[in-house]
CSV table of C-alpha atoms in Angstrom, one decimal:
chain,number,residue,atom,x,y,z
X,2,MET,CA,6.3,-39.1,24.1
X,3,ASN,CA,4.7,-35.5,23.5
X,4,ASP,CA,8.1,-34.0,25.5
X,5,LYS,CA,10.2,-35.8,23.0
X,6,HIS,CA,8.3,-34.2,20.2
X,7,ASP,CA,8.0,-31.1,21.2
X,8,ALA,CA,11.9,-30.9,21.8
X,9,GLN,CA,12.4,-32.2,18.2
X,10,GLN,CA,10.3,-29.5,17.0
X,11,GLN,CA,12.4,-26.9,19.1
X,12,ARG,CA,15.5,-28.3,17.5
X,13,ASP,CA,14.0,-28.0,14.1
X,14,TRP,CA,13.2,-24.5,14.4
X,15,LEU,CA,16.5,-23.7,16.0
X,16,TRP,CA,17.9,-25.1,12.6
X,17,LEU,CA,15.6,-23.3,10.8
X,18,ALA,CA,16.4,-20.1,12.3
X,19,ILE,CA,20.0,-20.7,11.8
X,20,ILE,CA,19.3,-21.5,8.1
X,21,ALA,CA,17.2,-18.4,7.9
X,22,GLY,CA,19.7,-16.2,9.6
X,23,ILE,CA,22.7,-17.6,7.1
X,24,GLY,CA,20.2,-16.6,4.2
X,25,LEU,CA,19.6,-13.1,5.7
X,26,ALA,CA,23.5,-12.7,6.4
X,27,LEU,CA,24.2,-13.6,2.3
X,28,ARG,CA,21.4,-11.1,1.5
X,29,ALA,CA,22.9,-8.4,3.4
X,30,ALA,CA,26.2,-9.0,2.0
X,31,ALA,CA,24.9,-8.2,-1.4
X,32,ILE,CA,23.1,-5.2,-0.6
X,33,ALA,CA,26.6,-4.0,0.9
X,34,GLY,CA,28.7,-5.3,-2.0
X,35,PHE,CA,26.6,-4.9,-5.1
X,36,GLN,CA,26.3,-1.4,-6.3
X,37,HIS,CA,23.3,-0.8,-8.4
X,38,VAL,CA,21.2,2.3,-9.6
X,39,PRO,CA,17.7,1.9,-10.4
X,40,GLU,CA,16.8,1.5,-14.0
X,41,GLY,CA,13.8,0.4,-16.4
X,42,ASP,CA,10.8,-1.2,-14.5
X,43,GLU,CA,12.5,0.1,-11.1
X,44,LEU,CA,12.0,3.8,-11.8
X,45,ALA,CA,8.5,3.2,-13.0
X,46,TYR,CA,7.6,1.7,-9.4
X,47,ARG,CA,9.7,4.2,-7.4
X,48,SER,CA,7.7,7.0,-9.1
X,49,MET,CA,4.2,5.3,-8.7
X,50,ALA,CA,5.1,5.1,-5.0
X,51,LEU,CA,6.5,9.2,-4.8
X,52,ASN,CA,3.4,10.2,-6.9
X,53,LEU,CA,1.0,8.7,-4.7
X,54,LEU,CA,3.0,10.0,-1.4
X,55,GLY,CA,3.1,13.5,-3.4
X,56,GLY,CA,-0.6,13.6,-3.7
X,57,ASN,CA,-0.3,13.0,-7.8
X,58,GLY,CA,-2.2,9.8,-7.4
X,59,ILE,CA,-0.5,6.4,-8.6
X,60,VAL,CA,1.2,7.4,-11.8
X,61,ASP,CA,4.6,6.3,-13.1
X,62,SER,CA,7.5,7.9,-14.7
X,63,MET,CA,5.9,8.2,-18.3
X,64,GLY,CA,2.8,9.1,-17.0
X,65,ASN,CA,0.9,6.1,-17.2
X,66,ARG,CA,-1.7,5.1,-14.5
X,67,ALA,CA,-1.9,1.5,-14.4
X,68,MET,CA,0.7,0.3,-17.0
X,69,TYR,CA,2.5,-1.5,-14.2
X,70,ASN,CA,1.6,-3.7,-11.5
X,71,VAL,CA,0.7,-1.8,-8.6
X,72,GLY,CA,1.4,-4.3,-5.7
X,73,TYR,CA,4.9,-3.8,-4.9
X,74,PRO,CA,5.0,0.1,-5.2
X,75,LEU,CA,1.8,0.3,-3.2
X,76,LEU,CA,2.3,-2.5,-0.6
X,77,ILE,CA,6.4,-2.0,-0.2
X,78,LEU,CA,7.6,1.0,-1.6
X,79,ALA,CA,5.0,3.5,-0.5
X,80,PRO,CA,5.0,2.5,3.1
X,81,VAL,CA,8.8,2.4,3.4
X,82,PHE,CA,9.1,5.9,1.4
X,83,PHE,CA,6.8,7.1,4.0
X,84,LEU,CA,8.5,6.3,7.0
X,85,PHE,CA,12.1,6.8,5.9
X,86,GLY,CA,11.9,9.0,2.7
X,87,ASP,CA,13.3,8.1,-0.7
X,88,ASP,CA,15.8,5.7,0.8
X,89,LEU,CA,17.0,2.7,-1.2
X,90,LEU,CA,18.7,1.0,1.4
X,91,ALA,CA,15.5,1.1,3.6
X,92,VAL,CA,13.7,-0.7,0.7
X,93,ARG,CA,16.3,-3.2,0.3
X,94,LEU,CA,16.1,-4.1,3.7
X,95,VAL,CA,12.5,-4.7,3.2
X,96,ASN,CA,13.3,-6.8,0.3
X,97,MET,CA,15.8,-8.7,2.5
X,98,CYS,CA,13.0,-9.6,5.1
X,99,LEU,CA,10.7,-10.6,2.6
X,100,GLY,CA,13.7,-13.1,1.5
X,101,GLY,CA,13.9,-14.2,5.1
X,102,ALA,CA,10.3,-15.0,4.9
X,103,ALA,CA,10.5,-16.8,1.6
X,104,ILE,CA,13.0,-19.1,3.2
X,105,VAL,CA,10.6,-20.1,6.2
X,106,LEU,CA,8.0,-20.8,3.7
X,107,CYS,CA,9.8,-23.0,1.8
X,108,TYR,CA,10.3,-25.1,5.0
X,109,LEU,CA,6.4,-25.2,5.5
X,110,VAL,CA,5.7,-25.8,1.8
X,111,ALA,CA,7.8,-28.6,2.0
X,112,LYS,CA,6.3,-30.1,5.0
X,113,GLU,CA,3.0,-29.9,3.4
X,114,ALA,CA,4.5,-31.4,0.4
X,115,GLY,CA,5.2,-34.4,2.6
X,116,ALA,CA,8.8,-33.9,3.6
X,117,GLY,CA,10.4,-34.8,6.6
X,118,ARG,CA,12.5,-33.2,9.0
X,119,SER,CA,15.7,-33.2,6.5
X,120,GLY,CA,13.8,-32.6,3.5
X,121,ARG,CA,12.1,-29.6,5.1
X,122,LEU,CA,15.7,-28.1,6.3
X,123,ILE,CA,17.1,-29.1,2.9
X,124,ALA,CA,14.6,-27.1,1.2
X,125,ALA,CA,15.0,-23.7,3.4
X,126,ALA,CA,18.6,-24.0,3.0
X,127,ALA,CA,18.4,-24.5,-1.1
X,128,TRP,CA,16.6,-21.2,-1.2
X,129,ALA,CA,18.7,-19.5,1.5
X,130,LEU,CA,21.8,-20.4,-0.1
X,131,TYR,CA,20.3,-19.8,-3.9
X,132,LEU,CA,22.7,-16.8,-4.9
X,133,PRO,CA,20.0,-14.8,-7.3
X,134,SER,CA,17.3,-14.8,-4.4
X,135,GLY,CA,19.9,-12.5,-2.5
X,136,ILE,CA,21.2,-10.6,-5.3
X,137,TYR,CA,17.7,-9.5,-6.6
X,138,GLY,CA,17.1,-8.0,-3.2
X,139,ILE,CA,19.1,-5.1,-4.1
X,140,TYR,CA,16.3,-4.3,-7.1
X,141,LEU,CA,12.9,-2.6,-6.7
X,142,ALA,CA,11.6,-5.5,-8.5
X,143,LYS,CA,8.1,-7.0,-7.9
X,144,GLU,CA,9.6,-10.6,-7.7
X,145,ASN,CA,10.8,-9.8,-4.1
X,146,LEU,CA,6.9,-9.8,-2.9
X,147,MET,CA,5.5,-12.3,-5.5
X,148,ILE,CA,7.9,-14.9,-3.9
X,149,PRO,CA,6.7,-15.1,-0.6
X,150,LEU,CA,2.9,-14.6,-2.0
X,151,MET,CA,3.5,-17.6,-4.2
X,152,LEU,CA,4.8,-19.8,-1.8
X,153,GLY,CA,1.9,-18.9,0.6
X,154,VAL,CA,-0.4,-19.8,-2.5
X,155,MET,CA,1.4,-23.2,-2.8
X,156,TRP,CA,1.1,-23.9,1.0
X,157,CYS,CA,-2.6,-23.4,1.1
X,158,ALA,CA,-3.0,-25.3,-2.0
X,159,LEU,CA,-1.1,-28.2,-0.6
X,160,ARG,CA,-3.0,-28.2,2.6
X,161,LEU,CA,-6.5,-28.0,1.0
X,162,ALA,CA,-5.6,-31.1,-0.9
X,163,ARG,CA,-5.4,-32.8,2.3
X,164,GLN,CA,-7.2,-30.9,5.0
X,165,PRO,CA,-9.6,-28.4,3.4
X,166,SER,CA,-10.9,-25.7,5.6
X,167,LYS,CA,-12.7,-22.2,5.3
X,168,SER,CA,-9.7,-20.5,7.2
X,169,VAL,CA,-7.3,-21.8,4.5
X,170,ALA,CA,-9.3,-21.5,1.6
X,171,THR,CA,-9.9,-17.6,2.9
X,172,GLY,CA,-6.1,-17.1,3.3
X,173,CYS,CA,-5.6,-18.3,0.1
X,174,GLY,CA,-8.0,-16.1,-1.8
X,175,VAL,CA,-6.4,-13.2,0.2
X,176,LEU,CA,-2.8,-14.2,-1.2
X,177,PHE,CA,-4.2,-14.2,-5.0
X,178,GLY,CA,-5.8,-11.0,-4.5
X,179,LEU,CA,-2.5,-9.6,-3.4
X,180,LEU,CA,-1.0,-11.5,-6.7
X,181,ALA,CA,-3.5,-10.2,-8.8
X,182,LEU,CA,-2.1,-6.5,-8.1
X,183,THR,CA,1.6,-7.7,-7.9
X,184,GLY,CA,2.2,-10.1,-10.7
X,185,ASN,CA,-0.6,-11.5,-13.2
X,186,ALA,CA,1.9,-14.4,-13.9
X,187,ALA,CA,1.2,-15.7,-10.7
X,188,LEU,CA,-2.4,-16.3,-11.2
X,189,SER,CA,-1.6,-19.1,-13.3
X,190,LEU,CA,-1.6,-20.8,-9.6
X,191,LEU,CA,-5.6,-20.7,-9.9
X,192,ALA,CA,-5.3,-24.1,-11.8
X,193,VAL,CA,-3.2,-25.7,-9.0
X,194,LEU,CA,-5.8,-24.4,-6.5
X,195,ALA,CA,-8.5,-25.7,-8.6
X,196,TRP,CA,-6.9,-29.2,-8.8
X,197,ALA,CA,-6.1,-29.1,-5.2
X,198,LEU,CA,-9.5,-28.7,-4.3
X,199,LEU,CA,-10.5,-31.5,-6.7
X,200,LEU,CA,-8.1,-33.7,-4.8
X,201,SER,CA,-9.4,-33.0,-1.2
X,202,PRO,CA,-11.4,-35.3,0.8
X,203,ALA,CA,-14.6,-33.0,0.5
X,204,SER,CA,-18.0,-33.4,-1.2
X,205,THR,CA,-18.6,-31.5,-4.2
X,206,VAL,CA,-20.6,-29.0,-2.5
X,207,ARG,CA,-17.9,-28.1,0.1
X,208,ARG,CA,-15.2,-28.0,-2.7
X,209,ALA,CA,-17.2,-25.5,-4.5
X,210,SER,CA,-18.2,-23.5,-1.6
X,211,LEU,CA,-14.3,-23.4,-0.8
X,212,ALA,CA,-13.7,-22.3,-4.2
X,213,MET,CA,-16.0,-19.5,-4.2
X,214,LEU,CA,-14.7,-18.7,-0.8
X,215,ALA,CA,-11.1,-18.2,-2.3
X,216,LEU,CA,-12.3,-16.4,-5.1
X,217,SER,CA,-14.5,-13.9,-2.9
X,218,ALA,CA,-11.7,-13.2,-0.7
X,219,ALA,CA,-9.5,-12.5,-3.8
X,220,LEU,CA,-12.0,-10.1,-5.1
X,221,VAL,CA,-12.5,-8.0,-2.0
X,222,ILE,CA,-8.8,-7.8,-2.1
X,223,SER,CA,-8.4,-6.6,-5.9
X,224,ALA,CA,-11.9,-4.7,-6.2
X,225,PRO,CA,-10.6,-1.2,-5.0
X,226,TRP,CA,-8.2,-1.2,-7.6
X,227,LEU,CA,-10.5,-2.3,-10.5
X,228,LEU,CA,-13.0,0.3,-9.5
X,229,ARG,CA,-9.9,2.9,-9.1
X,230,ASN,CA,-9.1,1.9,-12.7
X,231,MET,CA,-12.6,2.0,-14.0
X,232,GLN,CA,-12.8,5.6,-12.8
X,233,VAL,CA,-9.1,6.7,-13.8
X,234,ILE,CA,-8.7,5.0,-17.1
X,235,GLY,CA,-12.1,3.7,-18.2
X,236,ALA,CA,-11.7,0.2,-17.6
X,237,PRO,CA,-11.8,-2.2,-14.9
X,238,VAL,CA,-8.3,-3.9,-15.4
X,239,LEU,CA,-5.6,-4.8,-13.3
X,240,ASN,CA,-2.8,-3.0,-15.4
X,241,THR,CA,-2.8,-1.9,-19.1
X,242,ASN,CA,0.4,-3.7,-19.9
X,243,GLY,CA,-1.2,-7.1,-21.2
X,244,GLY,CA,-1.6,-6.4,-24.7
X,245,PHE,CA,1.5,-4.9,-24.7
X,246,ASN,CA,3.5,-8.0,-23.6
X,247,LEU,CA,1.5,-9.8,-25.4
X,248,TYR,CA,2.5,-8.2,-28.8
X,249,LEU,CA,6.2,-8.1,-28.0
X,250,GLY,CA,6.2,-11.7,-27.7
X,251,ASN,CA,4.0,-12.6,-30.8
X,252,ASN,CA,4.8,-10.3,-33.7
X,253,PRO,CA,7.0,-10.5,-37.0
X,254,ALA,CA,10.5,-9.4,-35.1
X,255,ALA,CA,9.7,-11.8,-31.9
X,256,THR,CA,12.4,-13.7,-30.6
X,257,GLY,CA,11.3,-15.2,-27.5
X,258,MET,CA,13.2,-13.3,-25.0
X,259,PHE,CA,12.3,-9.4,-24.5
X,260,ILE,CA,12.7,-7.1,-27.2
X,261,SER,CA,12.2,-3.2,-27.3
X,262,ILE,CA,8.9,-2.1,-28.9
X,263,SER,CA,11.6,0.2,-30.9
X,264,GLU,CA,12.4,-3.2,-32.4
X,265,THR,CA,9.1,-4.4,-33.6
X,266,PRO,CA,6.8,-3.1,-36.7
X,267,ARG,CA,5.0,-0.8,-34.1
X,268,GLY,CA,8.1,1.0,-33.1
X,269,SER,CA,7.5,4.0,-35.7
X,270,THR,CA,4.2,4.4,-34.7
X,271,TRP,CA,4.3,3.2,-30.9
X,272,ASP,CA,4.3,7.0,-29.7
X,273,ALA,CA,1.4,8.0,-31.7
X,274,LEU,CA,-0.6,5.0,-30.1
X,275,ARG,CA,0.3,5.9,-26.8
X,276,LYS,CA,-1.4,9.1,-27.0
X,277,THR,CA,-4.8,7.3,-27.8
X,278,GLY,CA,-4.7,6.1,-24.2
X,279,GLU,CA,-3.2,3.2,-22.4
X,280,VAL,CA,-6.7,1.2,-22.4
X,281,GLN,CA,-6.8,1.8,-26.3
X,282,ALA,CA,-2.8,1.3,-26.9
X,283,SER,CA,-3.3,-2.1,-25.2
X,284,GLU,CA,-6.3,-3.3,-27.0
X,285,THR,CA,-4.6,-2.4,-30.3
X,286,LEU,CA,-1.4,-4.4,-29.4
X,287,LYS,CA,-3.3,-7.1,-28.2
X,288,GLN,CA,-5.5,-7.4,-31.3
X,289,GLU,CA,-2.4,-7.1,-33.5
X,290,ALA,CA,-0.7,-9.9,-31.7
X,291,ILE,CA,-3.6,-12.3,-31.9
X,292,SER,CA,-4.0,-11.4,-35.7
X,293,TRP,CA,-0.3,-12.6,-35.9
X,294,VAL,CA,-0.9,-15.5,-34.2
X,295,LYS,CA,-3.9,-16.6,-36.3
X,296,SER,CA,-2.2,-15.8,-39.5
X,297,HIS,CA,1.2,-17.7,-38.3
X,298,PRO,CA,0.1,-20.8,-36.1
X,299,ALA,CA,3.1,-22.9,-36.7
X,300,ALA,CA,5.5,-19.8,-36.2
X,301,PHE,CA,3.8,-19.0,-32.9
X,302,LEU,CA,3.8,-22.9,-31.5
X,303,ALA,CA,7.7,-23.0,-32.6
X,304,LEU,CA,8.0,-19.8,-30.8
X,305,ALA,CA,6.3,-20.9,-27.7
X,306,VAL,CA,8.5,-24.2,-27.4
X,307,LYS,CA,11.5,-21.9,-27.9
X,308,LYS,CA,10.1,-19.7,-25.1
X,309,ALA,CA,9.9,-22.3,-22.8
X,310,ALA,CA,13.4,-23.5,-23.4
X,311,TYR,CA,14.8,-20.1,-22.9
X,312,PHE,CA,12.7,-20.0,-19.9
X,313,TRP,CA,14.5,-23.0,-18.2
X,314,THR,CA,18.0,-22.7,-19.8
X,315,PRO,CA,21.1,-22.5,-17.3
X,316,PRO,CA,22.3,-18.9,-16.6
X,317,LEU,CA,25.3,-19.2,-18.8
X,318,HIS,CA,25.0,-15.8,-20.4
X,319,ALA,CA,27.4,-12.9,-19.5
X,320,GLY,CA,26.0,-9.8,-17.7
X,321,LYS,CA,26.1,-6.0,-18.7
X,322,GLY,CA,29.8,-4.7,-19.3
X,323,ASN,CA,32.9,-6.0,-18.1
X,324,GLN,CA,32.7,-8.7,-15.4
X,325,SER,CA,35.0,-8.5,-12.4
X,326,PRO,CA,36.5,-11.9,-11.2
X,327,ALA,CA,34.0,-11.7,-8.4
X,328,GLU,CA,31.1,-11.3,-10.7
X,329,LYS,CA,32.4,-14.4,-13.1
X,330,LEU,CA,32.6,-16.6,-9.9
X,331,VAL,CA,29.1,-15.7,-8.6
X,332,ARG,CA,27.7,-16.4,-11.9
X,333,LEU,CA,29.4,-19.6,-12.1
X,334,LEU,CA,28.1,-20.7,-8.9
X,335,TRP,CA,25.0,-19.6,-9.6
X,336,ALA,CA,24.7,-21.8,-12.7
X,337,ILE,CA,25.8,-24.8,-10.8
X,338,GLN,CA,22.9,-24.0,-8.1
X,339,PHE,CA,20.5,-23.8,-10.7
X,340,LEU,CA,21.5,-27.1,-12.4
X,341,LEU,CA,21.5,-29.0,-9.0
X,342,LEU,CA,17.8,-27.4,-8.6
X,343,ILE,CA,16.7,-28.7,-12.0
X,344,ALA,CA,18.2,-32.1,-11.5
X,345,GLY,CA,16.3,-31.9,-8.0
X,346,ALA,CA,13.0,-31.3,-9.8
X,347,ILE,CA,13.7,-33.9,-12.6
X,348,GLY,CA,14.7,-36.4,-9.6
X,349,THR,CA,10.9,-36.4,-8.3
X,350,VAL,CA,9.8,-38.0,-11.6
X,351,LEU,CA,12.6,-40.5,-11.3
X,352,MET,CA,12.0,-41.8,-7.6
X,353,PRO,CA,8.8,-43.7,-7.4
X,354,ARG,CA,8.5,-42.9,-3.9
X,355,LEU,CA,7.9,-39.2,-4.9
X,356,ARG,CA,5.3,-39.9,-7.5
X,357,ASN,CA,2.1,-38.5,-5.5
X,358,ARG,CA,-0.4,-36.2,-5.3
X,359,GLN,CA,1.5,-33.5,-3.5
X,360,VAL,CA,4.5,-33.7,-5.5
X,361,ALA,CA,2.0,-33.4,-8.7
X,362,LEU,CA,0.8,-30.3,-7.6
X,363,LEU,CA,4.1,-28.8,-7.2
X,364,TRP,CA,4.5,-29.8,-11.0
X,365,LEU,CA,1.6,-28.3,-12.1
X,366,ALA,CA,2.7,-24.9,-10.6
X,367,LEU,CA,5.9,-25.2,-12.8
X,368,ALA,CA,3.7,-26.1,-15.8
X,369,CYS,CA,1.2,-23.4,-15.5
X,370,TYR,CA,3.9,-20.4,-14.7
X,371,THR,CA,5.8,-21.6,-17.4
X,372,GLY,CA,3.1,-21.7,-19.8
X,373,VAL,CA,2.3,-18.2,-19.2
X,374,HIS,CA,5.6,-17.1,-20.5
X,375,MET,CA,5.4,-19.2,-23.6
X,376,LEU,CA,2.4,-16.9,-24.5
X,377,PHE,CA,4.2,-13.7,-23.8
X,378,TYR,CA,8.3,-13.2,-23.5
X,379,VAL,CA,10.9,-14.3,-21.3
X,380,ILE,CA,12.9,-12.5,-19.2
X,381,PHE,CA,15.3,-14.6,-16.7
X,382,ARG,CA,14.3,-12.5,-13.6
X,383,TYR,CA,10.5,-13.7,-14.4
X,384,ARG,CA,11.3,-17.3,-13.6
X,385,GLU,CA,12.7,-16.5,-10.0
X,386,PRO,CA,9.3,-16.7,-8.2
X,387,MET,CA,9.3,-20.2,-9.4
X,388,MET,CA,12.7,-21.6,-8.1
X,389,PRO,CA,11.6,-21.7,-4.5
X,390,VAL,CA,9.4,-24.8,-5.7
X,391,LEU,CA,12.6,-26.4,-7.1
X,392,ALA,CA,14.1,-25.9,-4.0
X,393,VAL,CA,11.4,-27.8,-2.2
X,394,MET,CA,11.7,-30.7,-4.8
X,395,THR,CA,15.3,-30.9,-4.4
X,396,GLY,CA,14.4,-31.1,-0.4
X,397,LEU,CA,12.2,-34.0,-1.1
X,398,VAL,CA,14.6,-36.0,-3.4
X,399,LEU,CA,17.6,-35.5,-1.3
X,400,GLU,CA,15.7,-36.9,1.8
X,401,SER,CA,14.4,-39.5,0.0
X,402,LEU,CA,17.8,-40.6,-1.2
X,403,VAL,CA,19.5,-40.6,2.0
X,404,THR,CA,16.4,-42.7,3.2
X,405,ALA,CA,16.6,-45.3,0.7
X,406,ARG,CA,20.3,-45.4,1.5
X,407,ARG,CA,19.7,-46.4,5.0
X,408,GLN,CA,17.2,-48.9,3.9
X,409,ALA,CA,19.8,-50.2,1.7
X,410,ALA,CA,22.5,-50.5,4.4
X,411,HIS,CA,20.0,-51.6,7.3
X,412,PRO,CA,17.2,-53.9,5.4
X,413,ALA,CA,14.6,-54.7,7.5
X,414,ARG,CA,14.5,-58.3,9.2
């Protein structure tokens, strides 16, 4: 019996290796086929890494010392640049490897969510073939690191809900510490961890100890950066863009999508405000955003709902400039894939056999991550770290449909 089980596991891992290989090949093709020059946030991350290696400390291209999240430039760009110089291809290859890790993690998360063999492989394949997951690998974007970290958190949370242990809680805390440095929005998954511990078959005291263990591990990872910012900019913060982003999403000119600070009432005075320092500028913008929300509660709520709709709007928008036939085809396939993944997520609600605690944790992750962006603003790239969860849901649904069809064709006697 054990030999048969071991052989089955070996076949499963072989199929997973094949799926991951296909995913890596598609990502390599994107690197080879798409031309892209770093811009916007990419330039900031690049300069943070290069300045660190140049002995100037972590400072971006605009002179900010903590405006952007430090995780991606510190953990990915700086080591790559140290080893290979300012080589974009090397970074993109590392992004490709992160994408490969995410494919494997989709398999593992699906397993913890209750998927059988086919469901796990479908989840991995769905993410391996999802076009944006490959194309975004050419960008110097923090989402490349956020995706495997968030999948790791989801695996830990799902495992803690069934089999709580100190090692998993510690690992989850380490991942949260890394996410605190990499992408603040992912900290919304703390609610998933909390709910997982509440669901776990453990005493109240043990749940509390595991929670403290996870939070302590997260603090150990993030504390050095907090202390650095206390010394450099005078405040123990993860970054200084919180108030800035809150204001962009909540001001008289806000649309729900990203807008430039120049398009807001603060546009004409932004340069002067920046000179007061990163911390003060962020605090000023935060207070102005809060003041607008308090003065316009109905408009704020309507805008929040609009942001949620934007966040999950199918990618039917046009890209920049004139589109080539190849780009039009890629965007069409992307839209089809996106709609299939959305259908997969909805399917978990419609199928009684999938209305369970593990799937509920996946939905909580979706809700919390969406909720964060309802407070700020929407850029379509920001939803990519949550798309693998939809891939997992799709694997669960397709597997359940196949199982139901088999049972209908061969009813129990």
